mmCIF file of C-alpha atoms in Angstrom:
data_model
loop_
_atom_site.group_PDB
_atom_site.id
_atom_site.type_symbol
_atom_site.label_atom_id
_atom_site.label_comp_id
_atom_site.label_asym_id
_atom_site.label_seq_id
_atom_site.Cartn_x
_atom_site.Cartn_y
_atom_site.Cartn_z
ATOM 1 C CA MET A 25 0.000 0.000 0.000
ATOM 2 C CA LYS A 26 1.280 3.440 -0.904
ATOM 3 C CA LYS A 27 1.996 5.895 1.876
ATOM 4 C CA LEU A 28 -0.385 8.863 1.797
ATOM 5 C CA THR A 29 1.075 12.349 1.843
ATOM 6 C CA ILE A 30 -0.720 14.758 4.169
ATOM 7 C CA ILE A 31 -1.252 18.122 2.490
ATOM 8 C CA ASN A 32 -1.048 21.254 4.573
ATOM 9 C CA PRO A 33 -4.724 22.318 4.899
ATOM 10 C CA VAL A 34 -3.923 26.032 4.493
ATOM 11 C CA ILE A 35 -2.109 25.412 1.214
ATOM 12 C CA PHE A 36 -4.924 23.119 0.054
ATOM 13 C CA VAL A 37 -7.675 25.680 0.750
ATOM 14 C CA MET A 38 -5.715 28.509 -0.854
ATOM 15 C CA ALA A 39 -5.061 26.437 -3.949
ATOM 16 C CA PHE A 40 -8.710 25.344 -4.164
ATOM 17 C CA LEU A 41 -10.051 28.901 -3.892
ATOM 18 C CA MET A 42 -7.567 30.284 -6.380
ATOM 19 C CA ILE A 43 -8.482 27.612 -8.898
ATOM 20 C CA LEU A 44 -12.188 28.148 -8.257
ATOM 21 C CA SER A 45 -11.938 31.934 -8.597
ATOM 22 C CA PHE A 46 -9.764 31.994 -11.685
ATOM 23 C CA ILE A 47 -10.524 28.754 -13.495
ATOM 24 C CA LYS A 48 -11.119 30.700 -16.718
ATOM 25 C CA ILE A 49 -7.809 32.473 -16.401
ATOM 26 C CA ASN A 50 -5.296 29.901 -15.241
ATOM 27 C CA THR A 51 -5.479 27.354 -18.057
ATOM 28 C CA VAL A 52 -2.172 26.021 -19.377
ATOM 29 C CA ASN A 53 -2.661 25.768 -23.125
ATOM 30 C CA ALA A 54 0.645 24.984 -24.802
ATOM 31 C CA GLN A 55 1.719 21.391 -24.966
ATOM 32 C CA GLU A 56 5.264 22.260 -23.990
ATOM 33 C CA ASP A 57 4.210 24.457 -21.053
ATOM 34 C CA ARG A 58 4.349 23.287 -17.455
ATOM 35 C CA TRP A 59 2.806 24.607 -14.245
ATOM 36 C CA CYS A 60 5.370 26.437 -12.137
ATOM 37 C CA GLY A 61 3.707 25.978 -8.749
ATOM 38 C CA GLY A 62 4.652 22.372 -8.106
ATOM 39 C CA ASN A 63 2.397 22.042 -5.058
ATOM 40 C CA GLY A 64 -0.563 23.663 -6.806
ATOM 41 C CA GLY A 65 -0.611 26.626 -4.438
ATOM 42 C CA HIS A 66 1.001 30.006 -3.866
ATOM 43 C CA LYS A 67 4.003 29.694 -1.538
ATOM 44 C CA ASP A 68 5.624 32.505 0.414
ATOM 45 C CA ASP A 69 8.803 32.223 -1.646
ATOM 46 C CA ASP A 70 6.919 32.158 -4.962
ATOM 47 C CA ASN A 71 5.369 35.086 -6.779
ATOM 48 C CA MET A 72 2.092 35.817 -8.487
ATOM 49 C CA LEU A 73 2.193 37.713 -11.775
ATOM 50 C CA VAL A 74 -0.887 39.705 -12.764
ATOM 51 C CA GLY A 75 -1.585 42.269 -15.436
ATOM 52 C CA ARG A 76 -3.884 43.586 -18.116
ATOM 53 C CA ILE A 77 -3.693 43.396 -21.906
ATOM 54 C CA THR A 78 -4.799 46.547 -23.769
ATOM 55 C CA TYR A 79 -4.676 47.860 -27.337
ATOM 56 C CA SER A 80 -6.136 50.647 -29.504
ATOM 57 C CA ASN A 81 -9.280 49.562 -31.333
ATOM 58 C CA ILE A 82 -10.234 50.523 -34.875
ATOM 59 C CA ALA A 83 -11.635 53.838 -33.614
ATOM 60 C CA GLY A 84 -8.292 54.662 -31.987
ATOM 61 C CA ARG A 85 -9.614 54.229 -28.436
ATOM 62 C CA ASP A 86 -7.891 52.227 -25.751
ATOM 63 C CA THR A 87 -9.687 48.966 -25.089
ATOM 64 C CA ASN A 88 -9.120 45.872 -22.977
ATOM 65 C CA ALA A 89 -8.514 42.504 -24.565
ATOM 66 C CA THR A 90 -11.426 40.124 -23.973
ATOM 67 C CA HIS A 91 -9.628 36.857 -24.705
ATOM 68 C CA GLY A 92 -6.224 35.420 -25.435
ATOM 69 C CA ASN A 93 -3.300 33.928 -23.600
ATOM 70 C CA VAL A 94 -0.190 35.127 -21.801
ATOM 71 C CA LYS A 95 2.961 33.004 -21.743
ATOM 72 C CA LEU A 96 6.019 33.166 -19.554
ATOM 73 C CA PHE A 97 9.270 32.344 -21.358
ATOM 74 C CA LYS A 98 12.731 31.466 -20.188
ATOM 75 C CA VAL A 99 15.669 32.149 -22.482
ATOM 76 C CA ASN A 100 19.084 30.540 -22.355
ATOM 77 C CA PRO A 101 21.417 33.125 -23.868
ATOM 78 C CA PRO A 102 23.190 33.535 -26.172
ATOM 79 C CA SER A 103 20.215 31.839 -27.481
ATOM 80 C CA SER A 104 19.839 28.374 -28.661
ATOM 81 C CA ASP A 105 16.741 27.748 -26.626
ATOM 82 C CA VAL A 106 13.567 29.650 -25.827
ATOM 83 C CA MET A 107 11.101 27.742 -23.663
ATOM 84 C CA ALA A 108 7.562 28.514 -22.532
ATOM 85 C CA VAL A 109 7.373 27.529 -18.861
ATOM 86 C CA ASP A 110 3.924 28.743 -17.852
ATOM 87 C CA SER A 111 0.806 30.362 -19.268
ATOM 88 C CA ALA A 112 -2.582 31.798 -18.338
ATOM 89 C CA ASP A 113 -5.760 32.778 -20.143
ATOM 90 C CA VAL A 114 -6.826 36.419 -20.501
ATOM 91 C CA ASN A 115 -10.309 36.986 -19.085
ATOM 92 C CA GLN A 116 -13.073 39.152 -20.555
ATOM 93 C CA ASN A 117 -11.757 42.239 -18.724
ATOM 94 C CA GLY A 118 -8.236 41.830 -20.078
ATOM 95 C CA TYR A 119 -6.671 40.425 -16.905
ATOM 96 C CA TYR A 120 -4.367 37.440 -16.542
ATOM 97 C CA ILE A 121 -2.860 35.809 -13.462
ATOM 98 C CA ILE A 122 0.067 33.371 -13.189
ATOM 99 C CA PRO A 123 0.557 32.050 -9.638
ATOM 100 C CA GLY A 124 3.443 30.093 -8.150
ATOM 101 C CA VAL A 125 6.272 31.711 -10.147
ATOM 102 C CA PRO A 126 9.696 31.060 -8.585
ATOM 103 C CA PRO A 127 12.585 33.565 -8.717
ATOM 104 C CA GLY A 128 14.243 33.840 -12.107
ATOM 105 C CA ALA A 129 14.460 35.817 -15.352
ATOM 106 C CA TYR A 130 11.502 35.722 -17.733
ATOM 107 C CA TYR A 131 9.880 37.293 -20.770
ATOM 108 C CA ILE A 132 6.119 37.886 -20.928
ATOM 109 C CA VAL A 133 4.308 37.524 -24.259
ATOM 110 C CA ALA A 134 0.590 38.172 -24.914
ATOM 111 C CA TYR A 135 -1.314 36.362 -27.672
ATOM 112 C CA PRO A 136 -4.846 36.840 -29.022
ATOM 113 C CA GLY A 137 -7.263 33.920 -29.074
ATOM 114 C CA ASP A 138 -7.256 31.303 -31.793
ATOM 115 C CA LYS A 139 -10.762 32.104 -33.045
ATOM 116 C CA VAL A 140 -10.626 35.919 -32.997
ATOM 117 C CA GLU A 141 -7.337 37.650 -33.661
ATOM 118 C CA ASP A 142 -8.132 41.298 -33.013
ATOM 119 C CA TYR A 143 -4.805 42.306 -31.484
ATOM 120 C CA MET A 144 -1.198 41.445 -32.244
ATOM 121 C CA ILE A 145 1.153 39.200 -30.371
ATOM 122 C CA SER A 146 3.119 41.533 -28.076
ATOM 123 C CA PHE A 147 6.059 41.386 -25.706
ATOM 124 C CA TYR A 148 6.024 43.072 -22.309
ATOM 125 C CA PRO A 149 5.720 46.034 -22.057
ATOM 126 C CA SER A 150 4.848 46.565 -25.775
ATOM 127 C CA GLY A 151 6.143 45.837 -29.250
ATOM 128 C CA GLN A 152 6.326 42.960 -31.693
ATOM 129 C CA LEU A 153 10.123 42.473 -31.740
ATOM 130 C CA TRP A 154 12.379 40.737 -29.239
ATOM 131 C CA THR A 155 14.591 43.803 -29.219
ATOM 132 C CA SER A 156 11.703 45.828 -27.784
ATOM 133 C CA ALA A 157 11.057 43.341 -24.975
ATOM 134 C CA THR A 158 11.867 44.004 -21.339
ATOM 135 C CA LYS A 159 13.095 41.040 -19.347
ATOM 136 C CA ILE A 160 11.644 40.741 -15.860
ATOM 137 C CA VAL A 161 13.926 39.504 -13.101
ATOM 138 C CA ILE A 162 12.398 38.190 -9.884
ATOM 139 C CA PRO A 163 15.037 37.877 -7.149
ATOM 140 C CA PRO A 164 14.867 35.450 -4.214
ATOM 141 C CA GLY A 165 12.844 36.726 -1.290
ATOM 142 C CA PRO A 166 9.302 36.891 0.059
ATOM 143 C CA GLY A 167 6.624 36.056 -2.482
ATOM 144 C CA GLN A 168 4.782 39.087 -3.833
ATOM 145 C CA VAL A 169 2.063 39.979 -6.304
ATOM 146 C CA ARG A 170 3.775 41.709 -9.221
ATOM 147 C CA THR A 171 1.995 43.633 -11.972
ATOM 148 C CA TYR A 172 3.070 43.531 -15.622
ATOM 149 C CA ASN A 173 0.671 45.153 -18.091
ATOM 150 C CA VAL A 174 1.137 44.562 -21.814
ATOM 151 C CA ARG A 175 0.285 47.107 -24.486
ATOM 152 C CA SER A 176 -0.553 45.569 -27.876
ATOM 153 C CA GLU A 177 -1.545 46.742 -31.359
ATOM 154 C CA LEU A 178 -4.745 46.343 -33.367
ATOM 155 C CA MET A 179 -4.676 43.540 -35.917
ATOM 156 C CA TYR A 180 -6.810 43.678 -39.039
ATOM 157 C CA GLU A 181 -7.807 40.053 -39.359
ATOM 158 C CA THR A 182 -8.515 38.906 -42.913
ATOM 159 C CA THR A 183 -10.377 35.930 -44.347
ATOM 160 C CA GLY A 184 -10.408 34.418 -47.802
ATOM 161 C CA GLY A 185 -6.771 35.172 -48.411
ATOM 162 C CA THR A 186 -3.840 32.924 -49.230
ATOM 163 C CA PRO A 187 -1.561 31.197 -46.708
ATOM 164 C CA VAL A 188 2.067 32.211 -46.200
ATOM 165 C CA THR A 189 4.359 29.442 -45.015
ATOM 166 C CA GLY A 190 8.053 28.927 -44.454
ATOM 167 C CA GLU A 191 10.734 28.202 -41.905
ATOM 168 C CA ALA A 192 13.219 29.983 -39.659
ATOM 169 C CA ALA A 193 16.744 28.648 -39.233
ATOM 170 C CA ASP A 194 20.250 29.726 -38.254
ATOM 171 C CA SER A 195 21.960 31.454 -41.201
ATOM 172 C CA SER A 196 25.230 29.631 -40.527
ATOM 173 C CA ASN A 197 23.540 26.225 -40.372
ATOM 174 C CA HIS A 198 20.214 25.834 -42.150
ATOM 175 C CA ASN A 199 19.700 22.502 -40.413
ATOM 176 C CA ALA A 200 19.518 24.334 -37.056
ATOM 177 C CA LYS A 201 15.821 25.182 -37.029
ATOM 178 C CA LEU A 202 14.581 27.934 -34.727
ATOM 179 C CA ARG A 203 11.468 27.241 -32.677
ATOM 180 C CA ASN A 204 9.462 30.020 -31.038
ATOM 181 C CA ALA A 205 10.525 32.558 -33.671
ATOM 182 C CA ILE A 206 7.701 35.036 -34.310
ATOM 183 C CA ILE A 207 6.738 35.920 -37.876
ATOM 184 C CA THR A 208 4.646 39.075 -38.429
ATOM 185 C CA ALA A 209 2.987 40.459 -41.560
ATOM 186 C CA ARG A 210 2.354 44.168 -41.991
ATOM 187 C CA SER A 211 0.797 46.103 -44.874
ATOM 188 C CA GLY A 212 1.601 49.798 -44.578
ATOM 189 C CA ASN A 213 0.644 50.711 -41.013
ATOM 190 C CA GLN A 214 -1.725 47.795 -40.545
ATOM 191 C CA TRP A 215 -0.825 44.511 -38.887
ATOM 192 C CA ARG A 216 -2.350 41.656 -40.902
ATOM 193 C CA GLY A 217 -1.195 38.468 -39.215
ATOM 194 C CA PHE A 218 1.445 36.557 -37.284
ATOM 195 C CA ALA A 219 2.646 33.021 -36.645
ATOM 196 C CA ILE A 220 5.064 31.191 -34.343
ATOM 197 C CA THR A 221 7.517 28.577 -35.548
ATOM 198 C CA ASP A 222 7.106 25.049 -34.209
ATOM 199 C CA ASN A 223 9.794 22.626 -33.035
ATOM 200 C CA GLN A 224 10.857 22.108 -36.659
ATOM 201 C CA GLY A 225 11.111 25.840 -37.305
ATOM 202 C CA LYS A 226 7.989 25.810 -39.513
ATOM 203 C CA TYR A 227 5.244 28.448 -39.508
ATOM 204 C CA ILE A 228 2.025 29.299 -41.325
ATOM 205 C CA ILE A 229 0.065 32.556 -41.507
ATOM 206 C CA ASN A 230 -3.323 31.255 -42.568
ATOM 207 C CA SER A 231 -4.849 34.101 -44.552
ATOM 208 C CA ILE A 232 -3.117 37.041 -46.262
ATOM 209 C CA LEU A 233 -4.872 39.089 -48.948
ATOM 210 C CA PRO A 234 -2.972 39.942 -52.157
ATOM 211 C CA GLY A 235 -0.723 42.966 -51.830
ATOM 212 C CA SER A 236 2.670 44.203 -50.676
ATOM 213 C CA TYR A 237 3.791 43.203 -47.184
ATOM 214 C CA ASN A 238 6.669 43.591 -44.811
ATOM 215 C CA ILE A 239 7.135 40.139 -43.281
ATOM 216 C CA THR A 240 9.505 40.045 -40.317
ATOM 217 C CA ALA A 241 11.012 37.246 -38.240
ATOM 218 C CA THR A 242 12.169 37.978 -34.704
ATOM 219 C CA ARG A 243 13.887 35.604 -32.309
ATOM 220 C CA PHE A 244 15.844 36.397 -29.131
ATOM 221 C CA GLY A 245 19.594 36.302 -29.725
ATOM 222 C CA TYR A 246 19.195 36.621 -33.502
ATOM 223 C CA ARG A 247 19.084 39.668 -35.727
ATOM 224 C CA ASN A 248 15.571 40.643 -36.785
ATOM 225 C CA HIS A 249 15.049 39.678 -40.423
ATOM 226 C CA ALA A 250 12.545 41.604 -42.566
ATOM 227 C CA GLN A 251 11.533 40.915 -46.172
ATOM 228 C CA ASN A 252 9.328 42.939 -48.508
ATOM 229 C CA VAL A 253 7.098 40.439 -50.279
ATOM 230 C CA ASN A 254 4.399 40.784 -52.932
ATOM 231 C CA ILE A 255 1.620 38.332 -52.077
ATOM 232 C CA THR A 256 -0.579 37.093 -54.928
ATOM 233 C CA SER A 257 -3.597 34.812 -54.905
ATOM 234 C CA SER A 258 -1.305 31.783 -54.789
ATOM 235 C CA PRO A 259 0.178 30.358 -51.561
ATOM 236 C CA ALA A 260 3.538 31.939 -50.782
ATOM 237 C CA THR A 261 6.684 30.584 -49.153
ATOM 238 C CA VAL A 262 8.948 32.978 -47.220
ATOM 239 C CA ASN A 263 11.954 31.508 -45.407
ATOM 240 C CA PHE A 264 14.136 33.260 -42.843
ATOM 241 C CA TYR A 265 17.793 32.413 -42.220
ATOM 242 C CA MET A 266 18.792 34.502 -39.255
ATOM 243 C CA GLY A 267 22.220 35.514 -37.986
ATOM 244 C CA ARG A 268 23.101 35.496 -34.319
ATOM 245 C CA ASP A 269 23.198 38.869 -32.575
ATOM 246 C CA THR A 270 24.492 39.406 -29.053
ATOM 247 C CA SER A 271 25.317 43.083 -29.562
ATOM 248 C CA PHE A 272 22.115 44.520 -28.127
ATOM 249 C CA THR A 273 21.231 44.665 -24.447
ATOM 250 C CA ILE A 274 17.759 43.685 -23.321
ATOM 251 C CA ALA A 275 16.420 46.057 -20.687
ATOM 252 C CA VAL A 276 15.737 44.529 -17.282
ATOM 253 C CA SER A 277 12.636 45.211 -15.233
ATOM 254 C CA ASN A 278 12.835 44.407 -11.526
ATOM 255 C CA ASN A 279 9.773 45.899 -9.875
ATOM 256 C CA SER A 280 10.535 44.410 -6.481
ATOM 257 C CA ILE A 281 12.244 46.436 -3.794
ATOM 258 C CA ILE A 282 14.330 44.654 -1.199
ATOM 259 C CA VAL A 283 12.729 45.638 2.071
ATOM 260 C CA LYS A 284 15.287 46.514 4.737
ATOM 261 C CA ASP A 285 13.378 48.809 7.070
ATOM 262 C CA PHE A 286 10.278 46.737 7.899
ATOM 263 C CA LYS A 287 8.930 43.214 7.874
ATOM 264 C CA LEU A 288 5.384 42.384 6.824
ATOM 265 C CA ASN A 289 4.171 39.059 8.217
ATOM 266 C CA GLN A 290 1.638 36.580 6.857
ATOM 267 C CA ASN A 291 -1.830 37.228 8.265
ATOM 268 C CA TYR A 292 -3.218 34.811 10.864
ATOM 269 C CA PRO A 293 -5.440 32.912 10.667
ATOM 270 C CA ASN A 294 -5.242 32.274 6.951
ATOM 271 C CA PRO A 295 -7.707 31.294 5.516
ATOM 272 C CA PHE A 296 -9.966 33.379 7.772
ATOM 273 C CA ASN A 297 -13.645 33.961 8.547
ATOM 274 C CA PRO A 298 -14.638 36.605 9.362
ATOM 275 C CA SER A 299 -11.525 38.295 10.822
ATOM 276 C CA THR A 300 -7.764 37.975 10.602
ATOM 277 C CA GLU A 301 -4.769 39.782 12.063
ATOM 278 C CA ILE A 302 -1.975 41.394 10.056
ATOM 279 C CA SER A 303 1.276 42.086 11.885
ATOM 280 C CA PHE A 304 4.428 43.927 10.885
ATOM 281 C CA THR A 305 7.634 45.278 12.396
ATOM 282 C CA LEU A 306 9.247 48.665 11.734
ATOM 283 C CA ASP A 307 13.002 48.861 12.247
ATOM 284 C CA LYS A 308 12.904 52.662 12.478
ATOM 285 C CA PRO A 309 10.306 55.478 12.531
ATOM 286 C CA MET A 310 8.711 56.044 9.136
ATOM 287 C CA ASP A 311 5.581 56.879 7.169
ATOM 288 C CA VAL A 312 3.691 53.693 6.385
ATOM 289 C CA LYS A 313 0.530 52.770 4.531
ATOM 290 C CA LEU A 314 -1.284 49.431 4.608
ATOM 291 C CA ASP A 315 -4.103 48.733 2.125
ATOM 292 C CA VAL A 316 -6.184 45.745 1.034
ATOM 293 C CA TYR A 317 -6.969 45.010 -2.633
ATOM 294 C CA THR A 318 -8.700 42.368 -4.692
ATOM 295 C CA ILE A 319 -6.392 40.119 -6.649
ATOM 296 C CA ASP A 320 -6.993 42.185 -9.815
ATOM 297 C CA GLY A 321 -6.049 45.449 -8.107
ATOM 298 C CA LYS A 322 -9.394 46.903 -6.949
ATOM 299 C CA PHE A 323 -8.994 48.910 -3.745
ATOM 300 C CA ILE A 324 -10.895 47.459 -0.760
ATOM 301 C CA LYS A 325 -9.835 49.249 2.409
ATOM 302 C CA GLU A 326 -7.106 51.376 3.976
ATOM 303 C CA LEU A 327 -5.965 49.772 7.225
ATOM 304 C CA LEU A 328 -3.230 52.210 8.202
ATOM 305 C CA SER A 329 -1.718 55.473 7.014
ATOM 306 C CA GLY A 330 0.646 57.769 8.862
ATOM 307 C CA TYR A 331 3.930 58.166 10.718
ATOM 308 C CA LYS A 332 4.758 55.336 13.103
ATOM 309 C CA GLN A 333 7.577 54.728 15.566
ATOM 310 C CA ALA A 334 9.819 51.666 15.391
ATOM 311 C CA GLY A 335 8.261 48.557 16.911
ATOM 312 C CA ASP A 336 5.790 45.718 16.422
ATOM 313 C CA TYR A 337 2.217 46.375 15.212
ATOM 314 C CA ARG A 338 -0.932 44.267 14.827
ATOM 315 C CA ILE A 339 -4.047 45.279 12.870
ATOM 316 C CA SER A 340 -7.344 43.405 12.599
ATOM 317 C CA PHE A 341 -9.166 43.078 9.297
ATOM 318 C CA SER A 342 -12.708 41.814 8.786
ATOM 319 C CA GLY A 343 -13.940 40.309 5.525
ATOM 320 C CA GLU A 344 -17.538 40.208 6.685
ATOM 321 C CA ASN A 345 -18.839 42.122 3.657
ATOM 322 C CA LEU A 346 -16.520 40.482 1.121
ATOM 323 C CA SER A 347 -16.992 37.548 -1.216
ATOM 324 C CA SER A 348 -14.968 34.406 -0.696
ATOM 325 C CA GLY A 349 -11.679 34.566 -2.543
ATOM 326 C CA VAL A 350 -8.042 35.610 -2.547
ATOM 327 C CA TYR A 351 -7.075 39.141 -1.482
ATOM 328 C CA ASN A 352 -3.841 41.083 -1.438
ATOM 329 C CA TYR A 353 -2.597 43.357 1.361
ATOM 330 C CA VAL A 354 0.156 45.827 0.523
ATOM 331 C CA MET A 355 2.449 47.869 2.773
ATOM 332 C CA GLU A 356 4.315 50.886 1.408
ATOM 333 C CA THR A 357 6.707 53.279 3.128
ATOM 334 C CA GLY A 358 7.432 56.935 2.542
ATOM 335 C CA THR A 359 10.766 55.945 0.994
ATOM 336 C CA GLY A 360 9.084 53.823 -1.672
ATOM 337 C CA GLN A 361 9.702 50.418 -0.131
ATOM 338 C CA ARG A 362 6.864 47.976 -0.761
ATOM 339 C CA GLU A 363 5.824 44.466 0.179
ATOM 340 C CA SER A 364 2.626 42.484 -0.345
ATOM 341 C CA LYS A 365 1.117 39.151 0.671
ATOM 342 C CA LEU A 366 -1.951 37.102 -0.164
ATOM 343 C CA MET A 367 -4.766 36.099 2.185
ATOM 344 C CA VAL A 368 -7.825 33.884 1.672
ATOM 345 C CA PHE A 369 -11.325 34.690 2.915
ATOM 346 C CA THR A 370 -13.839 31.848 3.172
ATOM 347 C CA LYS A 371 -17.543 31.997 3.947
#
């Protein structure tokens, strides 16, 4: 008989509620993707990534994506391998959430849905080229909720056109096929389609209307390769043989601040009903602010704001009027230091 493993009940409840609350968001879609949170729950030393996908619609107004997928990539420079390690669906309000992300360096890429492609594939914080991407670096330390919004571009989806196919490979060795290269098609100022190369370096853009296009391949660690192509009513083949490029520097985004002047503790009890206690320690006098938010950033309540002396503090919080779910409490200091933790309210 196999020995049963006893699961920590707090971790189990938190994982259950998170899955229940965000089942439409946290779906892993790609076959090669894997779930980062090995225990199925958010741990103190892991991080939760959240954000919103937006783009300008055909009227030129900012709008939220209503579908799609966000993937988290790891890159092994100088670049033979790019691997998707986690993903999450975009909900109808444009939000995504990826829990259980361990420390490391990542790239965030937003994709439209398979059925309706109304915005372009985009790298965080915006842009369709690897050279415009900002790498996020999450250092070791207390787990936090980190926000990364992605700004995309309108795509003019077309039907009844002709397919464009091809491959991407290393220019010095055409047998070295490049997976996860992104191929984009643009006519004038309008984006008309994109595709991603598979494990054999192959791609297909399903429907392109006749006309002149700029078709570009982009892949981290390789020089962007653009070709001006005249598409007719017949299927077209456009291949890309890309040279390595390590000359550019990818910007690094690290939106965590190492907290040295205070310590924010995990609330207790957690999960809670109806009340819980949040404690923290100040190493020196300072201005502090403690607020509670929903997991998608909606303000709930201010628990503390003002100048406090060094010492230990405890504050009670009641979720009596809240819905069951996961909430985020955030402490900020007058010097810009910030720390946040998750708590679970059950009814």
